[in-house]
DNA sequence: AATAATTCCAAGTAATATAGTAGGAATTAT
DNA sequence: ATAATTCCTACTATATTACTTGGAATTATT
C-alpha cells in the first residue's frame, strides 16, 4: 500500500508553491532543485497537476508555475488524485465501483470501504494552507 | 496506494478460516477454489501467514490449515503486515523510520504520519471475528 | 507396505507499474 | 535575436507483483 514518488514529490512541490503563493511564478528548476530530482521528471508531475486545474503556468522567459487558487482551497486529496489517478486502495471501493464481480458478497469489502473512507477523510480535510502553516511552525521551532 | 492481491486474497482466505474455526482443518484446494485462484499461489500466501504465527498446519492426508488462535485475537493489521511486509504508505512513517534524510524537515511528513495512524487504527481494530460476523449478517440478509 | 492426499520449499517467469531520461517544439521577456 | 522557460511525446530502465513449475517431505487410509 505504498504511495508512489509521483505523489510524494508532487505534493511537496505543491507545498512549495503554496508557500510562494502571491509572489508570482516559480520555475521548474527551482522546484526540482529543492527536492533533488530532475527538472524533466518534475515537469511531468506538474503537467498532471496543471491538467487537473490545480496550477497555472506562464510560458517563456520569466514564466513558471503558481497555484491556480488559494492554498486553503486545494487539499491533499485533490493533489494525489491528480498525480496518481485516484486514492483508491483497490478498484472495488471507488465511486465507479469497477472490478470484482462478487463485490457485494466479498467478506473483506466492509473493511476496505471503511479504510478508504478514513483515508479520504484525512486527505480531503488537509489543505495546502494547513500544510504550509505546519511547516512554517516546524521551521520556526528550529527543527531544521 | 493500491493494496496487492496478496493482501486481498490472503485476507479473504483468513476470513474463510475464521468461519471454519473449531471445525478442524481446511486444505489449500478448498480455500483456493472459493477465490478462483491457483492452489500454488494461495499456498505462498498462507506460508507467509504461517511464518507470522497466524495459522497452524497439519501435513499429510486429511491435513490442512486452521487459525492458530481465536478469530477475535487476529486483526486485519496482523494479516496485512504478514502478507505485505508492512502497512506503511512509505518508509519514513514506519516505526523503524528508514528513508528520507530530511524527514524532520519534510513539509508532507505530518500528513503522512496522520494518514498512517488512521490506516493502522482501522486495520488494528478490525478482527477476523468482526469480519466473519459482518459477512454472516450480510449473507443472511440475502445479499448473495 | 503401498498409496493418495496433503503441506512445504525453492526457483523461475511473465506481466505490469514505477521512475525516470531524452530531445526538441512552442512561447515570451529582455 | 537570444535566452529562458513551458510543453509534448516517446523511449528506457528498474522494480514490483503476480503468478507457475517441479518436486521433496509428511501422514492418514487401505
Short mmCIF file of C-alpha atoms (C1' of nucleotides) in Angstrom, two decimals:
data_model
loop_
_atom_site.label_atom_id
_atom_site.label_comp_id
_atom_site.label_asym_id
_atom_site.label_seq_id
_atom_site.Cartn_x
_atom_site.Cartn_y
_atom_site.Cartn_z
CA UNK A 1 0.00 0.00 0.00
CA UNK A 2 2.82 2.32 -0.84
CA UNK A 3 2.50 5.84 -2.09
CA UNK A 4 4.40 6.50 -5.32
CA UNK A 5 7.16 9.06 -5.73
CA UNK A 6 4.78 10.97 -8.01
CA UNK A 7 2.56 11.57 -5.03
CA UNK A 8 5.42 12.40 -2.71
CA UNK A 9 7.41 14.75 -4.91
CA UNK A 10 4.30 16.29 -6.39
CA UNK A 11 2.72 17.08 -3.06
CA UNK A 12 5.91 18.63 -1.73
CA UNK A 13 6.18 20.76 -4.84
CA UNK A 14 2.64 21.95 -4.19
CA UNK A 15 3.53 22.96 -0.65
CA UNK A 16 6.47 24.91 -2.09
CA UNK A 17 4.08 26.67 -4.43
CA UNK A 18 1.72 27.31 -1.55
CA UNK A 19 4.47 29.00 0.42
CA UNK A 20 5.27 31.19 -2.57
CA UNK A 21 1.60 31.94 -3.22
CA UNK A 22 1.13 35.60 -4.10
CA UNK A 23 4.78 36.09 -5.06
CA UNK A 24 4.48 35.36 -8.76
CA UNK A 25 5.74 32.27 -10.54
CA UNK A 26 8.24 29.61 -9.67
CA UNK A 27 10.00 27.73 -12.41
CA UNK A 28 10.57 24.00 -12.59
CA UNK A 29 14.28 24.35 -12.00
CA UNK A 30 13.74 26.00 -8.64
CA UNK A 31 11.15 23.47 -7.54
CA UNK A 32 13.15 20.47 -8.72
CA UNK A 33 16.38 21.60 -7.11
CA UNK A 34 14.73 21.87 -3.72
CA UNK A 35 13.81 18.20 -3.94
CA UNK A 36 16.90 16.90 -5.65
CA UNK A 37 15.07 15.47 -8.64
CA UNK A 38 15.42 16.22 -12.33
CA UNK A 39 13.58 19.08 -13.96
CA UNK A 40 12.22 16.72 -16.59
CA UNK A 41 10.63 14.38 -14.10
CA UNK A 42 9.05 17.10 -12.02
CA UNK A 43 7.78 18.68 -15.22
CA UNK A 44 5.71 15.58 -15.83
CA UNK A 45 4.21 15.70 -12.39
CA UNK A 46 3.39 19.37 -12.66
CA UNK A 47 1.79 18.68 -16.04
CA UNK A 48 -0.66 16.35 -14.30
CA UNK A 49 -1.39 18.98 -11.70
CA UNK A 50 -1.98 21.53 -14.40
CA UNK A 51 -4.32 19.23 -16.30
CA UNK A 52 -6.28 18.85 -13.08
CA UNK A 53 -6.59 22.61 -12.84
CA UNK A 54 -4.57 22.93 -9.66
CA UNK A 55 -1.73 25.01 -11.05
CA UNK A 56 -1.47 27.69 -13.72
CA UNK A 57 1.52 28.36 -15.87
CA UNK A 58 3.12 31.13 -17.86
CA UNK A 59 5.38 30.17 -20.71
CA UNK A 60 8.54 31.83 -21.85
CA UNK A 61 11.26 33.74 -20.07
CA UNK A 62 10.32 34.69 -16.51
CA UNK A 63 7.46 32.26 -16.77
CA UNK A 64 6.73 29.48 -14.35
CA UNK A 65 4.03 27.92 -12.23
CA UNK A 66 1.73 29.08 -9.49
CA UNK A 67 -1.27 27.66 -7.67
CA UNK A 68 -4.45 28.32 -9.58
CA UNK A 69 -6.34 29.12 -6.38
CA UNK A 70 -5.74 29.83 -2.74
CA UNK A 71 -3.82 27.23 -0.74
CA UNK A 72 -6.82 26.82 1.55
CA UNK A 73 -8.90 25.79 -1.46
CA UNK A 74 -6.65 22.91 -2.56
CA UNK A 75 -6.42 19.76 -0.49
CA UNK A 76 -4.13 16.78 -0.43
CA UNK A 77 -6.83 14.54 -1.92
CA UNK A 78 -7.13 16.77 -4.99
CA UNK A 79 -3.40 16.62 -5.46
CA UNK A 80 -2.93 12.89 -5.01
CA UNK A 81 -5.87 12.16 -7.26
CA UNK A 82 -4.28 14.33 -9.96
CA UNK A 83 -0.91 12.64 -9.55
CA UNK A 84 -1.93 9.03 -9.05
CA UNK A 85 -5.24 8.80 -10.85
CA UNK A 86 -7.08 8.04 -7.64
CA UNK A 87 -6.57 7.50 -3.96
CA UNK A 88 -8.32 4.13 -4.09
CA UNK A 89 -6.72 1.19 -2.37
CA UNK A 90 -8.48 -1.09 -4.88
CA UNK A 91 -10.91 -0.83 -7.77
CA UNK A 92 -13.97 -2.09 -5.98
CA UNK A 93 -14.08 0.73 -3.43
CA UNK A 94 -14.12 3.62 -5.89
CA UNK A 95 -17.14 5.67 -6.81
CA UNK A 96 -17.15 3.99 -10.20
CA UNK A 97 -17.06 0.60 -8.49
CA UNK A 98 -15.16 -1.36 -11.11
CA UNK A 99 -13.78 -4.83 -10.61
CA UNK A 100 -14.59 -7.88 -8.57
CA UNK A 101 -17.89 -9.45 -9.69
CA UNK A 102 -18.59 -10.70 -6.24
CA UNK A 103 -18.29 -7.27 -4.67
CA UNK A 104 -21.45 -7.47 -2.64
CA UNK A 105 -20.59 -10.88 -1.25
CA UNK A 106 -16.95 -10.21 -0.50
CA UNK A 107 -16.08 -10.80 3.11
CA UNK A 108 -13.45 -8.09 3.08
CA UNK A 109 -15.42 -5.35 1.39
CA UNK A 110 -16.81 -3.67 4.51
CA UNK A 111 -13.26 -3.27 5.78
CA UNK A 112 -12.00 -1.84 2.51
CA UNK A 113 -14.85 0.65 2.36
CA UNK A 114 -14.20 1.81 5.89
CA UNK A 115 -10.47 2.09 5.28
CA UNK A 116 -10.96 4.03 2.07
CA UNK A 117 -13.34 6.39 3.81
CA UNK A 118 -10.85 7.14 6.55
CA UNK A 119 -8.06 7.73 4.07
CA UNK A 120 -10.12 10.15 2.04
CA UNK A 121 -11.26 11.94 5.20
CA UNK A 122 -7.68 12.73 6.10
CA UNK A 123 -6.65 13.70 2.58
CA UNK A 124 -9.70 15.81 1.84
CA UNK A 125 -9.52 17.68 5.12
CA UNK A 126 -5.90 18.70 4.81
CA UNK A 127 -5.36 21.78 2.68
CA UNK A 128 -2.14 23.22 1.36
CA UNK A 129 -2.68 26.12 3.72
CA UNK A 130 -2.68 23.67 6.64
CA UNK A 131 0.47 22.00 5.43
CA UNK A 132 2.31 25.24 4.76
CA UNK A 133 1.33 26.54 8.18
CA UNK A 134 2.54 23.39 9.95
CA UNK A 135 5.77 23.59 8.05
CA UNK A 136 6.42 27.20 8.98
CA UNK A 137 5.83 26.43 12.64
CA UNK A 138 8.17 23.47 12.44
CA UNK A 139 10.90 25.56 10.87
CA UNK A 140 10.49 28.38 13.38
CA UNK A 141 10.96 25.90 16.18
CA UNK A 142 14.40 25.33 14.72
CA UNK A 143 13.78 21.73 13.83
CA UNK A 144 15.68 22.18 10.63
CA UNK B 1 -1.71 3.43 -2.97
CA UNK B 2 -3.13 0.15 -4.10
CA UNK B 3 -3.41 -2.95 -2.00
CA UNK B 4 -1.79 -6.01 -3.58
CA UNK B 5 -3.60 -9.21 -4.44
CA UNK B 6 -1.57 -10.88 -1.71
CA UNK B 7 -3.38 -8.74 0.80
CA UNK B 8 -6.75 -9.20 -0.78
CA UNK B 9 -6.69 -12.95 -1.36
CA UNK B 10 -4.87 -13.63 1.85
CA UNK B 11 -7.28 -11.70 3.99
CA UNK B 12 -10.29 -13.36 2.41
CA UNK B 13 -8.73 -16.75 3.00
CA UNK B 14 -8.32 -15.81 6.64
CA UNK B 15 -12.00 -14.93 6.91
CA UNK B 16 -12.79 -18.33 5.41
CA UNK B 17 -10.62 -19.93 8.06
CA UNK B 18 -12.30 -17.82 10.72
CA UNK B 19 -15.71 -19.07 9.65
CA UNK B 20 -14.48 -22.64 9.84
CA UNK B 21 -12.78 -22.06 13.19
CA UNK B 22 -13.37 -25.01 15.52
CA UNK B 23 -14.24 -27.39 12.67
CA UNK B 24 -10.77 -28.78 12.06
CA UNK B 25 -8.57 -28.08 9.07
CA UNK B 26 -9.21 -26.68 5.63
CA UNK B 27 -6.91 -27.57 2.79
CA UNK B 28 -5.47 -25.20 0.23
CA UNK B 29 -7.59 -26.62 -2.56
CA UNK B 30 -10.80 -25.73 -0.77
CA UNK B 31 -9.62 -22.23 0.09
CA UNK B 32 -8.25 -21.54 -3.38
CA UNK B 33 -11.32 -22.78 -5.20
CA UNK B 34 -13.53 -20.38 -3.27
CA UNK B 35 -11.47 -17.49 -4.59
CA UNK B 36 -10.80 -18.76 -8.07
CA UNK B 37 -7.02 -18.67 -7.74
CA UNK B 38 -4.45 -21.41 -8.07
CA UNK B 39 -3.56 -23.64 -5.16
CA UNK B 40 0.10 -22.86 -5.65
CA UNK B 41 -0.31 -19.12 -5.35
CA UNK B 42 -2.50 -19.28 -2.29
CA UNK B 43 -0.02 -21.68 -0.77
CA UNK B 44 2.60 -18.96 -0.86
CA UNK B 45 0.34 -16.50 0.85
CA UNK B 46 -0.62 -18.98 3.53
CA UNK B 47 3.06 -19.73 4.04
CA UNK B 48 3.58 -16.07 4.98
CA UNK B 49 0.66 -16.22 7.35
CA UNK B 50 2.07 -19.34 8.93
CA UNK B 51 5.51 -17.78 9.33
CA UNK B 52 3.81 -14.91 11.14
CA UNK B 53 2.19 -17.37 13.53
CA UNK B 54 -1.36 -16.64 12.43
CA UNK B 55 -2.20 -20.07 11.06
CA UNK B 56 -1.21 -23.60 12.03
CA UNK B 57 -0.91 -26.50 9.67
CA UNK B 58 -1.04 -30.27 9.66
CA UNK B 59 0.79 -32.08 6.89
CA UNK B 60 -0.23 -35.21 5.09
CA UNK B 61 -3.59 -36.68 4.14
CA UNK B 62 -6.52 -35.02 5.90
CA UNK B 63 -4.16 -32.25 6.86
CA UNK B 64 -4.69 -28.58 6.21
CA UNK B 65 -4.72 -25.18 7.84
CA UNK B 66 -6.51 -23.55 10.69
CA UNK B 67 -6.23 -20.30 12.61
CA UNK B 68 -3.66 -20.53 15.34
CA UNK B 69 -5.85 -18.55 17.74
CA UNK B 70 -9.39 -17.29 18.09
CA UNK B 71 -10.72 -15.07 15.31
CA UNK B 72 -11.23 -12.26 17.81
CA UNK B 73 -7.50 -12.36 18.57
CA UNK B 74 -6.33 -11.80 15.00
CA UNK B 75 -6.84 -8.46 13.31
CA UNK B 76 -6.58 -7.20 9.77
CA UNK B 77 -3.38 -5.32 10.55
CA UNK B 78 -1.65 -8.52 11.67
CA UNK B 79 -2.69 -10.21 8.47
CA UNK B 80 -1.71 -7.45 6.06
CA UNK B 81 1.62 -6.98 7.79
CA UNK B 82 2.30 -10.71 7.37
CA UNK B 83 1.32 -10.64 3.70
CA UNK B 84 2.80 -7.34 2.58
CA UNK B 85 5.69 -6.83 4.96
CA UNK B 86 4.10 -3.74 6.44
CA UNK B 87 1.10 -1.49 6.15
CA UNK B 88 3.28 1.57 5.68
CA UNK B 89 2.45 4.01 2.92
CA UNK B 90 6.14 4.95 2.78
CA UNK B 91 9.37 4.14 4.57
CA UNK B 92 9.64 7.30 6.59
CA UNK B 93 6.43 6.74 8.56
CA UNK B 94 7.27 3.30 9.94
CA UNK B 95 8.40 2.52 13.45
CA UNK B 96 11.87 1.84 12.09
CA UNK B 97 11.84 5.21 10.35
CA UNK B 98 14.02 4.39 7.38
CA UNK B 99 14.49 6.57 4.37
CA UNK B 100 14.39 10.25 3.56
CA UNK B 101 17.29 12.10 5.24
CA UNK B 102 15.24 15.24 5.50
CA UNK B 103 12.41 13.51 7.37
CA UNK B 104 12.10 16.10 10.10
CA UNK B 105 12.03 18.96 7.65
CA UNK B 106 9.66 17.42 5.13
CA UNK B 107 6.61 19.53 4.54
CA UNK B 108 4.46 16.48 3.90
CA UNK B 109 5.53 14.39 6.85
CA UNK B 110 2.83 15.49 9.31
CA UNK B 111 0.21 14.45 6.77
CA UNK B 112 1.80 11.09 6.15
CA UNK B 113 2.04 10.37 9.85
CA UNK B 114 -1.61 11.23 10.40
CA UNK B 115 -2.71 9.17 7.44
CA UNK B 116 -0.66 6.18 8.54
CA UNK B 117 -2.11 6.41 12.01
CA UNK B 118 -5.67 6.39 10.72
CA UNK B 119 -4.99 3.44 8.47
CA UNK B 120 -3.49 1.40 11.27
CA UNK B 121 -6.35 2.34 13.58
CA UNK B 122 -8.84 0.82 11.19
CA UNK B 123 -6.77 -2.26 10.48
CA UNK B 124 -5.82 -2.96 14.07
CA UNK B 125 -9.34 -2.55 15.35
CA UNK B 126 -10.96 -4.94 12.93
CA UNK B 127 -10.69 -8.58 13.95
CA UNK B 128 -11.46 -11.66 11.94
CA UNK B 129 -14.38 -12.23 14.29
CA UNK B 130 -15.79 -8.83 13.29
CA UNK B 131 -15.35 -9.58 9.63
CA UNK B 132 -16.86 -13.05 9.84
CA UNK B 133 -19.81 -11.67 11.79
CA UNK B 134 -20.44 -8.91 9.26
CA UNK B 135 -20.26 -11.42 6.49
CA UNK B 136 -22.76 -13.78 8.06
CA UNK B 137 -25.23 -10.95 8.59
CA UNK B 138 -24.78 -9.86 5.01
CA UNK B 139 -25.44 -13.36 3.73
CA UNK B 140 -28.50 -13.84 5.95
CA UNK B 141 -29.96 -10.66 4.52
CA UNK B 142 -29.92 -12.46 1.20
CA UNK B 143 -27.46 -10.13 -0.44
CA UNK B 144 -25.80 -13.01 -2.17
"C1'" DA C 1 3.79 -51.74 2.82
"C1'" DA C 2 1.74 -49.02 -0.72
"C1'" DT C 3 -0.96 -45.20 -2.00
"C1'" DA C 4 -3.07 -40.94 -2.11
"C1'" DA C 5 -3.60 -36.58 -0.03
"C1'" DT C 6 -1.59 -33.11 1.60
"C1'" DT C 7 1.92 -29.35 3.28
"C1'" DC C 8 6.45 -27.48 2.34
"C1'" DC C 9 10.19 -25.37 -0.33
"C1'" DA C 10 12.96 -23.04 -3.87
"C1'" DA C 11 13.47 -21.29 -8.18
"C1'" DG C 12 11.93 -19.45 -12.35
"C1'" DT C 13 8.96 -16.47 -15.47
"C1'" DA C 14 5.56 -13.22 -17.23
"C1'" DA C 15 3.17 -9.08 -16.82
"C1'" DT C 16 2.58 -4.61 -15.05
"C1'" DA C 17 3.74 -0.44 -12.85
"C1'" DT C 18 7.04 2.92 -11.44
"C1'" DA C 19 10.54 6.03 -12.11
"C1'" DG C 20 12.79 8.11 -14.63
"C1'" DT C 21 15.61 10.13 -19.39
"C1'" DA C 22 15.97 12.47 -23.86
"C1'" DG C 23 15.08 15.60 -27.41
"C1'" DG C 24 13.02 19.11 -29.35
"C1'" DA C 25 8.96 22.37 -30.45
"C1'" DA C 26 6.43 26.49 -28.88
"C1'" DT C 27 6.25 30.75 -26.34
"C1'" DT C 28 7.70 35.11 -24.34
"C1'" DA C 29 10.52 38.70 -21.70
"C1'" DT C 30 14.68 41.09 -22.40
"C1'" DA D 1 17.86 37.90 -31.89
"C1'" DT D 2 18.53 35.47 -27.77
"C1'" DA D 3 17.87 33.21 -23.65
"C1'" DA D 4 14.66 31.33 -20.54
"C1'" DT D 5 11.11 28.95 -19.98
"C1'" DT D 6 6.82 25.71 -20.57
"C1'" DC D 7 5.01 21.97 -23.34
"C1'" DC D 8 4.81 17.49 -25.57
"C1'" DT D 9 5.80 12.78 -26.78
"C1'" DA D 10 8.30 8.89 -26.88
"C1'" DC D 11 11.61 5.94 -25.04
"C1'" DT D 12 14.14 3.10 -21.44
"C1'" DA D 13 15.44 1.07 -17.19
"C1'" DT D 14 14.21 -0.83 -12.87
"C1'" DA D 15 11.33 -2.81 -9.52
"C1'" DT D 16 7.34 -4.99 -8.09
"C1'" DT D 17 3.60 -8.02 -8.49
"C1'" DA D 18 1.58 -11.99 -9.69
"C1'" DC D 19 1.93 -15.82 -10.63
"C1'" DT D 20 3.89 -21.07 -12.46
"C1'" DT D 21 6.64 -25.19 -12.06
"C1'" DG D 22 8.52 -29.20 -10.08
"C1'" DG D 23 9.45 -31.92 -6.63
"C1'" DA D 24 10.54 -33.30 -1.62
"C1'" DA D 25 8.58 -34.41 2.94
"C1'" DT D 26 4.84 -35.99 5.76
"C1'" DT D 27 0.82 -38.60 7.21
"C1'" DA D 28 -3.91 -40.93 7.17
"C1'" DT D 29 -6.01 -44.62 4.92
"C1'" DT D 30 -6.28 -49.08 2.70
#
